[in-house]
Coordinates of C-alpha atoms and ligand atoms in Angstrom, one line a residue:
X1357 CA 9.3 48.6 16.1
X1358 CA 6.1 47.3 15.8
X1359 CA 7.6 44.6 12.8
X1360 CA 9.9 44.0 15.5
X1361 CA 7.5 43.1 18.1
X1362 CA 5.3 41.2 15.5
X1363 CA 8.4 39.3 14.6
X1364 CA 8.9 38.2 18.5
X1365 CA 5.2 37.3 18.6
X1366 CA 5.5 34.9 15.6
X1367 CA 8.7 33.6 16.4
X1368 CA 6.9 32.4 20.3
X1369 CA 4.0 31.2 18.4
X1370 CA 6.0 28.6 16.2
X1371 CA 9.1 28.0 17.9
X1372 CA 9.6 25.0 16.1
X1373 CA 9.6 23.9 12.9
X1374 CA 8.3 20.6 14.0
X1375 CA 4.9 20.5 16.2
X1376 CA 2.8 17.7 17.8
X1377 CA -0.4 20.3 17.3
X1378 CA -1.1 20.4 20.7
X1379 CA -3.1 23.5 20.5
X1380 CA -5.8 24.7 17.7
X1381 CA -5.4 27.3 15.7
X1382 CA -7.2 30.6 17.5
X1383 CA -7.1 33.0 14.5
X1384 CA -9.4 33.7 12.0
X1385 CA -8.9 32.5 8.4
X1386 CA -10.3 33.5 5.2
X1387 CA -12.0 30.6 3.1
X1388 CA -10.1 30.7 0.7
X1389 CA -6.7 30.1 2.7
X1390 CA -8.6 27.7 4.7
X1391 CA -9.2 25.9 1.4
X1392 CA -5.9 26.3 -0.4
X1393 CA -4.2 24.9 3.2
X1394 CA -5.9 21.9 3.4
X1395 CA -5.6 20.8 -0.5
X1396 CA -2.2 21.7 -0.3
X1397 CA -2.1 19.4 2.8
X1398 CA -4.0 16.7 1.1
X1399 CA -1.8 17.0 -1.8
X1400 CA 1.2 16.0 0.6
X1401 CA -0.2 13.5 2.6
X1402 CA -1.2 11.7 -0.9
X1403 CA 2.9 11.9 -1.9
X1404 CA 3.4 10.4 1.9
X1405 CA 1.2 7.9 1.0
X1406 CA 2.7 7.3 -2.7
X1407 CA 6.5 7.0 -1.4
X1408 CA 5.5 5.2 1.4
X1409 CA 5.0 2.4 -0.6
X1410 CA 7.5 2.8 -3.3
X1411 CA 10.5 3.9 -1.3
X1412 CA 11.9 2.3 1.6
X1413 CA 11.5 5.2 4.1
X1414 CA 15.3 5.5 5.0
X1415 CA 16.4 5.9 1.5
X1416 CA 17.9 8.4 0.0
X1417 CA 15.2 8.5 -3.0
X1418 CA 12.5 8.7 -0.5
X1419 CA 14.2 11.9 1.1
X1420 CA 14.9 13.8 -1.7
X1421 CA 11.3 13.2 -3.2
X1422 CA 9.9 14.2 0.0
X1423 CA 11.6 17.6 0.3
X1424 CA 10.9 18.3 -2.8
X1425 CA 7.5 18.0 -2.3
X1426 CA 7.4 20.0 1.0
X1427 CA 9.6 23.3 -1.0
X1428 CA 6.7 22.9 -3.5
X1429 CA 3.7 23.9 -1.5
X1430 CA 5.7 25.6 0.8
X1431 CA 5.5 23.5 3.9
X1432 CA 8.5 23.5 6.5
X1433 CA 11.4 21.5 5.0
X1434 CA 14.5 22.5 6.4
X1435 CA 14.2 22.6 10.2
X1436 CA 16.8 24.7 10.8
X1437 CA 15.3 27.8 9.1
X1438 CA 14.4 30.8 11.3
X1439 CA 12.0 32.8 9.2
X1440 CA 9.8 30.1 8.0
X1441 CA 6.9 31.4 9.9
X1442 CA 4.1 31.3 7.2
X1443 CA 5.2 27.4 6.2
X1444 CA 4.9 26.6 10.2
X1445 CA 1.3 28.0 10.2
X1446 CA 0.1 26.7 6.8
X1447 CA 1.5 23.5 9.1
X1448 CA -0.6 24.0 11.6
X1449 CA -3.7 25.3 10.1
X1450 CA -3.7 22.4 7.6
X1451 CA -3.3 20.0 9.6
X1452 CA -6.3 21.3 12.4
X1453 CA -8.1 21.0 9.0
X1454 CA -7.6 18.5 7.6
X1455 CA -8.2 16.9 11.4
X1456 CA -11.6 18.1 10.9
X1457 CA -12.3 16.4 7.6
X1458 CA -10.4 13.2 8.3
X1459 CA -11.9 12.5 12.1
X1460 CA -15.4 11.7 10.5
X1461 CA -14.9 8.1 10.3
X1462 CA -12.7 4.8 11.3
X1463 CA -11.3 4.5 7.6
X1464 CA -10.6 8.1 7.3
X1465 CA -9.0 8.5 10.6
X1466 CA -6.7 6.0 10.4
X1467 CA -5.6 6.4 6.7
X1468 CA -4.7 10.2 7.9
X1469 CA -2.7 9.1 11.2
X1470 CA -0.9 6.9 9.3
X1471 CA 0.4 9.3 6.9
X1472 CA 0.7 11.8 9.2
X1473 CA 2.9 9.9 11.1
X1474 CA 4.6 8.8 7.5
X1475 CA 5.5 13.1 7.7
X1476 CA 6.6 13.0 11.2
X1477 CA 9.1 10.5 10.8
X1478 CA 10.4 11.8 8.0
X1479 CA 10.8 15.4 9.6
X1480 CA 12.2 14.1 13.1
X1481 CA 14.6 12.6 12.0
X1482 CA 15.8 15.7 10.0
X1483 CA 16.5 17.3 12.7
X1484 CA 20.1 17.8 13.9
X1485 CA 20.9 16.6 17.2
X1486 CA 20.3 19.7 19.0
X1487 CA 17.4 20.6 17.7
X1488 CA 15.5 17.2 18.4
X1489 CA 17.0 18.0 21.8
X1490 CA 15.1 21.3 22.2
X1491 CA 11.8 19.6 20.2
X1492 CA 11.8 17.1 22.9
X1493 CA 12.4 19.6 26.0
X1494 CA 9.4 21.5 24.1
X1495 CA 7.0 18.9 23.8
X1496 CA 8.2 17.8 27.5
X1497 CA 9.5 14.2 26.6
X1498 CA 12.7 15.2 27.8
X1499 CA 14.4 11.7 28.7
X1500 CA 17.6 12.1 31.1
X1501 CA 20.4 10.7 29.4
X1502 CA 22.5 8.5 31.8
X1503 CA 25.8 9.6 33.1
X1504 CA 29.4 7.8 31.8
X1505 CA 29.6 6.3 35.0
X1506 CA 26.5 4.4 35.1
X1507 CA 27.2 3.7 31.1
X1508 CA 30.2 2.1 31.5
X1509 CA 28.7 0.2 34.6
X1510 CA 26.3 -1.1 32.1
X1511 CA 27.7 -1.4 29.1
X1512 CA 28.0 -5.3 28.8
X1513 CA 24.5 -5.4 29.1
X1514 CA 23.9 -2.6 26.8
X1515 CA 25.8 -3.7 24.5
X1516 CA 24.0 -7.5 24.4
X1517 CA 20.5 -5.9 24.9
X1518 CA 20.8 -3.2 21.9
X1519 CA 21.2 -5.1 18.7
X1520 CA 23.9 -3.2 16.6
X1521 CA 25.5 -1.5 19.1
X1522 CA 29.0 -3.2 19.8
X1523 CA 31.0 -1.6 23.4
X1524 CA 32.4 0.6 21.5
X1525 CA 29.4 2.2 19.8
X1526 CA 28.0 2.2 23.4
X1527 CA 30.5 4.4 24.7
X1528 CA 30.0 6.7 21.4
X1529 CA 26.4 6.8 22.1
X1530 CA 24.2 8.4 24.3
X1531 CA 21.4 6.4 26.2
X1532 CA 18.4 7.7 27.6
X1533 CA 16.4 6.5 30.8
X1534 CA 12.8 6.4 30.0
X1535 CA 10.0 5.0 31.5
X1536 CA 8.2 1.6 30.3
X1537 CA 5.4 2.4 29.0
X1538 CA 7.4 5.0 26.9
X1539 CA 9.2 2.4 25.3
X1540 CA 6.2 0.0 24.8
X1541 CA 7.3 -1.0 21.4
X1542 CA 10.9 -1.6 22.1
X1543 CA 10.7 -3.3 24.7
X1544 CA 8.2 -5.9 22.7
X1545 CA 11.0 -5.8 19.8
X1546 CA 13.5 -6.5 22.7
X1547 CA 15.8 -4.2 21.1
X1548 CA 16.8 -2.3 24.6
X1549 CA 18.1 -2.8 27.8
X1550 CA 15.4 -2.7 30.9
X1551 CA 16.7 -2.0 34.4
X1552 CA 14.3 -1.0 37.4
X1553 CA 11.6 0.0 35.6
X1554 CA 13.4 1.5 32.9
X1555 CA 14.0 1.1 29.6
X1556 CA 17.6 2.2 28.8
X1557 CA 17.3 3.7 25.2
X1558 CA 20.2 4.8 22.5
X1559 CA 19.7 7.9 21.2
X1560 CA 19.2 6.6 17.5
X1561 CA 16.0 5.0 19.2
X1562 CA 14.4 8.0 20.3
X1563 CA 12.2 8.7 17.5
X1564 CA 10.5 5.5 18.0
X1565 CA 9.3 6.7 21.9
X1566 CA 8.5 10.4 19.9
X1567 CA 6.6 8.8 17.3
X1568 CA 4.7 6.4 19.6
X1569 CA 4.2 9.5 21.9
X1570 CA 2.4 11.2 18.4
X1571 CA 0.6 8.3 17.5
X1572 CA -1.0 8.2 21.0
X1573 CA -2.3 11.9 20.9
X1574 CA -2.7 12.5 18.0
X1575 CA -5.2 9.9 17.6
X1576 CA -6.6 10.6 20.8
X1577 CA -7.1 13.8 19.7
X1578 CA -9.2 12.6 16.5
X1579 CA -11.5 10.7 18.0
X1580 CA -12.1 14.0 20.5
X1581 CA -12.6 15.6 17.1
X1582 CA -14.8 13.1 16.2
X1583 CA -17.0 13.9 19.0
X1584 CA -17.5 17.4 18.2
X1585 CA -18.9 16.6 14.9
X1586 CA -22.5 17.4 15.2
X1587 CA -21.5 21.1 15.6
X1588 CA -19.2 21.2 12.3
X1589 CA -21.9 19.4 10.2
X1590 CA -24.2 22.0 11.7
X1591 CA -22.1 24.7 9.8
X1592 CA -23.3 25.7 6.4
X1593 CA -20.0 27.0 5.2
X1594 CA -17.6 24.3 6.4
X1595 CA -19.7 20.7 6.2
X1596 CA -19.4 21.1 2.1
X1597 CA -15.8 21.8 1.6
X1598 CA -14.8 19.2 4.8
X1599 CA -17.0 16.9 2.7
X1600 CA -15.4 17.5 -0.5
X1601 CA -11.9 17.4 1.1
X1602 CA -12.8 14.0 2.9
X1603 CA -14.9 12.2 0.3
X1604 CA -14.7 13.9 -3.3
X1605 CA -10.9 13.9 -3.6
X1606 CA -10.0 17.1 -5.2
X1607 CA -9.1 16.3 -8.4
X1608 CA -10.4 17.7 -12.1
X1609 CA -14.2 16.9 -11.8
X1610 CA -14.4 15.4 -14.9
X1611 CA -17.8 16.6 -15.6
X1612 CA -17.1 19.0 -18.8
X1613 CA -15.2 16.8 -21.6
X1614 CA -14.1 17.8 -24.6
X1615 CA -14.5 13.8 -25.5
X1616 CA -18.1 14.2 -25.9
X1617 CA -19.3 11.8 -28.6
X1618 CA -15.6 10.7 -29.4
X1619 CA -16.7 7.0 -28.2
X1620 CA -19.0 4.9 -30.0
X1621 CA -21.0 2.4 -28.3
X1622 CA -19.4 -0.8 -30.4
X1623 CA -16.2 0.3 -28.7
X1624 CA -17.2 0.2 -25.0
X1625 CA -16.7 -4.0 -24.8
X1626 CA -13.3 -3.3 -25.7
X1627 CA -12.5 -0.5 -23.7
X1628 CA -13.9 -2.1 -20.7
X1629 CA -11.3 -4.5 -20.4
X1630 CA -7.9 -2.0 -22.2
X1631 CA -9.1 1.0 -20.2
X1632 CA -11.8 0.7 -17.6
X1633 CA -10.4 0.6 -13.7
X1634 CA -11.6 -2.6 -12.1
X1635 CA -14.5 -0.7 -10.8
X1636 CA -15.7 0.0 -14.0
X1637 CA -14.9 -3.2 -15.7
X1638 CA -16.7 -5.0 -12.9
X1639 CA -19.5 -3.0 -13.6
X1640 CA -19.7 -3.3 -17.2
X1641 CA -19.6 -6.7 -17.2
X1642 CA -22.2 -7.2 -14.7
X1643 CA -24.6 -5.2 -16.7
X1644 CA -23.6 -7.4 -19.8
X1645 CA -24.2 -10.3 -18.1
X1646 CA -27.8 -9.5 -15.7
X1647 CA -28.9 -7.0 -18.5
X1648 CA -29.5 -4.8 -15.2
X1649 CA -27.9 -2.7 -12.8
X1650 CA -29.3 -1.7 -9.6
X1651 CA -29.0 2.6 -8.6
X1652 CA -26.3 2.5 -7.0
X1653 CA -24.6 0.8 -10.0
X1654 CA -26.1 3.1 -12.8
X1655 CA -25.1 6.2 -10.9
X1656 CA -21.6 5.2 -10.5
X1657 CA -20.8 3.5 -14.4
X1658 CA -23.7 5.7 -16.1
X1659 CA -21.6 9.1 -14.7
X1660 CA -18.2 7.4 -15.3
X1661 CA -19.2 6.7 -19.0
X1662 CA -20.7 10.3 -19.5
X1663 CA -17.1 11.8 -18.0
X1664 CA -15.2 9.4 -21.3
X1665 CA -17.5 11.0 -23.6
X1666 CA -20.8 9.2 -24.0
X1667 CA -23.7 11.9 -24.8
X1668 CA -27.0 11.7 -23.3
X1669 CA -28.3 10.1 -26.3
X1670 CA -25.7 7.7 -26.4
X1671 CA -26.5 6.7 -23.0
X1672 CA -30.2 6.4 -23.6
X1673 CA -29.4 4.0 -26.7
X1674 CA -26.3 2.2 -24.4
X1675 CA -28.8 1.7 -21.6
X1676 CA -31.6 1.3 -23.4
X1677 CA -30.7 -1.6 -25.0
X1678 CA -28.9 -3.5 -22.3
X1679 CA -32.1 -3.5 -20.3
X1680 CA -34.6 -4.4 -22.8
X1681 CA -32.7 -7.6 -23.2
X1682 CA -33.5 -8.2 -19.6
X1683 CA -37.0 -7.8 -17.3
X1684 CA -37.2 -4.5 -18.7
X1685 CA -40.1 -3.8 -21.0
X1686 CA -39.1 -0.6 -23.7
X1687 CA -41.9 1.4 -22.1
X1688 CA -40.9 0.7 -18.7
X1689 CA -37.5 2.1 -19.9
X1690 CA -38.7 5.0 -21.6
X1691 CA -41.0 6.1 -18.8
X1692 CA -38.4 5.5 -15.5
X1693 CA -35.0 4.9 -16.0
X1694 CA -34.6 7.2 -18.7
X1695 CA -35.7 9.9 -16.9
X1696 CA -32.9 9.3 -14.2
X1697 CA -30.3 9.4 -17.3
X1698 CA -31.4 12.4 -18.8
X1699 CA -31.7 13.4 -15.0
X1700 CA -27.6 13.3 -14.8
X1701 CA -27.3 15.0 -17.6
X1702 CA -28.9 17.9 -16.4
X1703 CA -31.2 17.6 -18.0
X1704 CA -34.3 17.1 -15.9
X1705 CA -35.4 18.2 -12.4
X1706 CA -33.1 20.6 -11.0
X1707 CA -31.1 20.2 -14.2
X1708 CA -27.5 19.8 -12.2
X1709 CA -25.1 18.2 -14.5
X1710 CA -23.7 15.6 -12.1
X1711 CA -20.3 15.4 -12.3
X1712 CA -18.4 11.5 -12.6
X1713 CA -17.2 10.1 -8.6
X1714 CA -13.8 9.9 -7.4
X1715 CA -12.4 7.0 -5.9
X1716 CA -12.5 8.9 -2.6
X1717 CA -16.4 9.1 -2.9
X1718 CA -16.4 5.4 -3.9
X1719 CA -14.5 4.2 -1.2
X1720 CA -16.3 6.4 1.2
X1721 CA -19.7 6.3 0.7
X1722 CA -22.8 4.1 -0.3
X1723 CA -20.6 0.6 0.4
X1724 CA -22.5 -2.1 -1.9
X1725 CA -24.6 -4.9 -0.4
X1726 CA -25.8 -7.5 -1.9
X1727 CA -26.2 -8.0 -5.4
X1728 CA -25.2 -4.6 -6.0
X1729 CA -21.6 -4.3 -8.4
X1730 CA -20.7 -0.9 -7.4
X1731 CA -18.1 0.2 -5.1
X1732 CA -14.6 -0.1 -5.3
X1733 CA -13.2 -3.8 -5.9
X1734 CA -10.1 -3.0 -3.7
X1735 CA -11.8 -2.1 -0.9
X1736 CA -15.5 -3.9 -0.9
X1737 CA -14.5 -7.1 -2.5
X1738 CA -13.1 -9.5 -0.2
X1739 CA -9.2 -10.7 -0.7
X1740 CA -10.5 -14.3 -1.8
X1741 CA -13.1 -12.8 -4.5
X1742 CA -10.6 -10.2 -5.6
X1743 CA -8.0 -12.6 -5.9
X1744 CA -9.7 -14.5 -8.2
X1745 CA -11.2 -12.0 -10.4
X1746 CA -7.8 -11.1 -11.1
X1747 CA -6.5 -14.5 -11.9
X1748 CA -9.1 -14.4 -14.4
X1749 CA -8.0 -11.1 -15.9
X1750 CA -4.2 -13.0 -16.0
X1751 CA -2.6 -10.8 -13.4
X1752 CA 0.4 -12.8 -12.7
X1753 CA 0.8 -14.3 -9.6
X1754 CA 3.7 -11.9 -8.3
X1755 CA 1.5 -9.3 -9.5
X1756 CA -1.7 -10.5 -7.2
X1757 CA 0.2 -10.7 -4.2
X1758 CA 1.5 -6.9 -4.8
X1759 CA -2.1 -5.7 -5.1
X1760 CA -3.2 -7.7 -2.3
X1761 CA -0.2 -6.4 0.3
X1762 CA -1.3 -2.6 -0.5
X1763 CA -5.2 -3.9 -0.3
X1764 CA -4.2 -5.2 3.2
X1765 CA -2.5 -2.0 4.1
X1766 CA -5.9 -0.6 3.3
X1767 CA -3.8 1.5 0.4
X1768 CA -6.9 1.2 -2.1
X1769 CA -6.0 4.0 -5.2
X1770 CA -2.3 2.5 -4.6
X1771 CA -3.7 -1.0 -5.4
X1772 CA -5.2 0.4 -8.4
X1773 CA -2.7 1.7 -9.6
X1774 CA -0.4 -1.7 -9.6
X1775 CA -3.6 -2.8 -11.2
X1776 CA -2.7 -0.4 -13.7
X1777 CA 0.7 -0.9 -14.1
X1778 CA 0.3 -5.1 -14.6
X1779 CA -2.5 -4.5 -17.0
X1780 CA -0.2 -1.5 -18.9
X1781 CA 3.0 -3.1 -18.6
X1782 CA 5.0 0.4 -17.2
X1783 CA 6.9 0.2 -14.5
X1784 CA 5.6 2.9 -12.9
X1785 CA 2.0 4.3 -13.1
X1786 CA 3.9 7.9 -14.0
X1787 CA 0.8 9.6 -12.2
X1788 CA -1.4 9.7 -9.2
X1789 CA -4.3 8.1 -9.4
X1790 CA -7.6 10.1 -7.7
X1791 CA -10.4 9.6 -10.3
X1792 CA -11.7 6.7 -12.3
X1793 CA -12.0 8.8 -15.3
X1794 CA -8.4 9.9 -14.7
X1795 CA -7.8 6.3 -14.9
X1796 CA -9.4 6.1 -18.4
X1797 CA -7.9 8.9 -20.1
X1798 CA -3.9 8.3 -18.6
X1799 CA -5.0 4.3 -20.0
X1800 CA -6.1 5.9 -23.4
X1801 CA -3.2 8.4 -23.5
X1802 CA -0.6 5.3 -22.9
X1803 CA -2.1 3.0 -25.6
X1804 CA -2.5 5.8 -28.1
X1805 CA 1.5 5.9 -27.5
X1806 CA 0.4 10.1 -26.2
X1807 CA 2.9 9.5 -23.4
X1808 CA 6.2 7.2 -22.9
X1809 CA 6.0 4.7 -19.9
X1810 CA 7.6 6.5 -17.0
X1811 CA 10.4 5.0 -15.0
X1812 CA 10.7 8.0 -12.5
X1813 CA 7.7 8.4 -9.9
X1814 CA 6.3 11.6 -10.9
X1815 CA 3.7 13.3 -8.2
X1816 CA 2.9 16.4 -10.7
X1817 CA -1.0 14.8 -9.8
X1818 CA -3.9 16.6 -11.1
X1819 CA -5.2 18.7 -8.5
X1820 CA -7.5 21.2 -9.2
X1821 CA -9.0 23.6 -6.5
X1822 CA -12.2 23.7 -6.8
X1823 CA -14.1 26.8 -5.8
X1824 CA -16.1 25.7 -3.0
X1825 CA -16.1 28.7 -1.3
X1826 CA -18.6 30.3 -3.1
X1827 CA -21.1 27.6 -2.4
X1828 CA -20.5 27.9 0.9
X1829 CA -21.1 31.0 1.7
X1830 CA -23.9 30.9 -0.9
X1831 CA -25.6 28.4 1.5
X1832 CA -24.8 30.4 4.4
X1833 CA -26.6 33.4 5.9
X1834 CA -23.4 35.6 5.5
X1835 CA -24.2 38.4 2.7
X1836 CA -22.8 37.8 -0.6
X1837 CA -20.6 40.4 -2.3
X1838 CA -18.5 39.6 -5.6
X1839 CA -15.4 39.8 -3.3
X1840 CA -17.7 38.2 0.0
X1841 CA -15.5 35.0 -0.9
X1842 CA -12.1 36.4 -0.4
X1843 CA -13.2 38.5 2.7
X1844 CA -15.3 35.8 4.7
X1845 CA -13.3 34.7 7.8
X1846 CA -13.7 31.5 9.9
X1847 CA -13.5 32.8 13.2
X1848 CA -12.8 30.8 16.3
X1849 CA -11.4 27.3 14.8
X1850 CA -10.6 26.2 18.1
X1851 CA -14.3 26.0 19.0
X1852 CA -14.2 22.6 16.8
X1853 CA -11.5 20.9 18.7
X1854 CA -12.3 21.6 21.9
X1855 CA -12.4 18.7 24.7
X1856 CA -16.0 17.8 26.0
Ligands
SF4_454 FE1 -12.2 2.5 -9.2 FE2 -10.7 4.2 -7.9 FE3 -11.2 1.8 -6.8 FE4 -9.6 2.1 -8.9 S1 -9.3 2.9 -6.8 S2 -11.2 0.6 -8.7 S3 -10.6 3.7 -10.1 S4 -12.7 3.4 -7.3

């Protein structure tokens, strides 16, 4: 009886597949479900992202992928199932996360609505008939649909106002009266009829008023988020991991090799222009060419070169001599910046073996300024700069204006990777691309002949979890216990989201 009631109970909590996350998630999660959820979540909102731009969003190809991807980690995929009530609340609870981590700036915000609304899409308009039906009634956009009488009043004019619907596929179809500012973005398309006040839409239309409905709360909703940040980065447990989720994309850290010392330094010129991303390559080059890099530069190509296998005294030698050829007196060397080397090698001071960035960090964080190389090319550099620098690295035309449509769509790690595949000659990068040392290593594996050029779009990624948890509750005031980690419950997530 009581499974019973339980059962009723979930079934009124969820009783959709499909939600616009209206309301916050009230129960209290342990962190390590909080964690899985919202890599898992990042994880799928990256394959959005990925077939987004390699599949129309209609096709077939883009479906299947998708699904497949949604049965894998075990997120709603079939709208029509009844018992799916742990993939509606990892739905739920990942996204409310994932809200949190993605609300902390205009960049982040926007690349999560958009793929968010990528997922949306996809899953509206899996829905059967009916079901949209009873989303819509649910989520109180509940158009009337017009009678036969007033449809065959108005087909001519429905007919001429709706491209691709002839009078016969009016009187198949069925229209919808909805409000103006509903139907905002057809009515700028001019692809409906407007009567009165009111937009007369066909039912294939719909998801467009439903999507633009989303779009409006849902980033409405993130900037509300946004506000309540002060009290999330005042907790000790959840600022690292929304941190790491946001910034440090979670893929293998790169920071223990089993390359060490497999590199020599005569190779690195080379390398720098087979393997490096453009980050890297910019970087090097730079530092060939000033004898000098400035922090922000060493930190970013110094940790990127220990992550492909330099070893500290390697990078002593590497550096070393690069900067005596400059301003840089031996001593001066000796006494400052090696100090910082052997200092990311954890080696000195606090002796924390700092671990190579992800792209996500260097998009994120520490943008360059002036006369400073580091950063990532595809977003810091502007168009007219980037252009050119590929020109000189004999992208092909065709290829530069690829990079640069997906650098205008703001799809940064997307534009690497077409960087990739022009400078690889694959078709498809075979891999998603999170990590500049990932970068590297697939590049070494491909010219080493380790791996066959992929034709298929493969999203097997290579995400790691990282255990965060520990740390946080490490840094926290909550008592540690070898099990502390699994038992520690966020209590009260709503308090984040709630309006001021
Ligand atoms: Fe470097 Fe990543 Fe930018 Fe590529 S996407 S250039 S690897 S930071």
């Amino acid at each position: 009886q009581r499974y019973a009631r339980l059962a009723g109970d979930r079934r009124e909590r969820y009783p959709h597949s499909l939600q616009f996350y209206l309301e916050p998630p009230t129960e209290s999660i342990s962190l390590v479900e909080f964690e899985s959820f919202a890599i898992d979540r990042l994880r799928l909102l990256k394959v959005v992202e990925n077939l987004g731009v390699s599949y129309v969003r209609t096709s077939d190809a883009y479906k299947v992928k998708l699904e497949a991807e949604l049965r894998k980690l075990k997120f709603p995929y079939r709208a029509l199932a009844e018992d799916d009530y742990e993939a509606r609340r990892k739905d739920h609870i990942s996204h409310f996360i994932l809200r949190l981590a993605y609300c902390q700036s205009e960049d982040l915000r926007r690349w999560f609505l958009q793929q968010e609304m990528d997922l949306f899409r996809y899953r509206f308009n899996e829905l059967t008939e009916s079901l949209m039906q009873k989303f819509l009634e649910h989520v109180n956009l509940s158009f009337e649909a017009i009678g036969e009488d007033l449809k065959n009043e108005l087909a001519n004019e429905l007919s001429t106002s709706t491209p691709g619907f002839s009078l016969s596929k009016v009187k198949e179809q069925m229209f919808y009266k909805v409000g103006l500012a509903d139907a905002v973005d057809l009515f700028r398309a001019r692809r409906v009829f407007i009567k009165d006040g009111f937009a007369y839409v066909p039912f294939k239309e719909i998801d467009v008023i439903v999507l633009n409905n989303y779009r409006t709360k849902l980033s409405k909703a993130l900037a509300l988020t946004a506000r309540s940040l002060p009290s999330i980065q005042s907790d000790e447990r959840l600022q690292p991991l929304l941190n790491h989720l946001s910034h440090s994309y979670v893929g293998p850290d790169y920071s223990v090799q089993n390359n060490t010392g497999k590199i020599s330094l005569e190779q690195i010129d080379a390398l720098s222009v087979k393997s490096f991303p453009l980050c890297m390559r910019q970087l090097h080059r730079a530092l060939r060419d000033s004898h000098h890099l400035r922090h922000g530069g060493r930190m970013q190509y110094g940790l990127f070169l220990k992550g492909i296998g330099l070893t500290l005294e390697q990078a002593l030698e590497f550096w070393k001599k690069e900067f005596i050829r400059g301003k840089v007196e031996a001593d001066k060397f000796d006494k400052g910046y090696a100090y910082s080397i052997r200092h990311s090698y954890g080696k000195e001071g606090k002796r924390t073996d700092y671990t190579p960035y992800s792209c996500m960090k260097i998009i994120m964080s520490n943008p360059p300024s002036q006369g400073d190389y580091h950063g990532c090319p595809f977003r810091h550099s502007d168009p007219e700069l980037l252009k050119q620098k590929l020109q000189t690295y004999k992208i092909p035309p065709s290829g530069i204006a690829q990079v640069l449509e997906l650098v205008k769509g703001m799809h940064y790690q997307l534009a690497c990777q077409k960087y990739f595949e022009l400078t690889h000659d694959v078709d498809d990068i075979g891999f998603s691309l999170n990590h500049p040392n990932q970068y590297f290593t697939e590049s070494q594996k491909l010219l080493s002949g380790g791996r066959e050029p992929k034709k298929e779009f493969n999203n097997s990624g290579n995400f790691q979890q990282k255990n965060y948890s520990q740390e946080s509750i490490n840094s926290s005031s909550t008592p540690t216990s070898s099990n502390a980690k699994v038992d520690t419950e966020l209590e009260g997530l709503e308090a984040y989201f709630t309006e001021d």
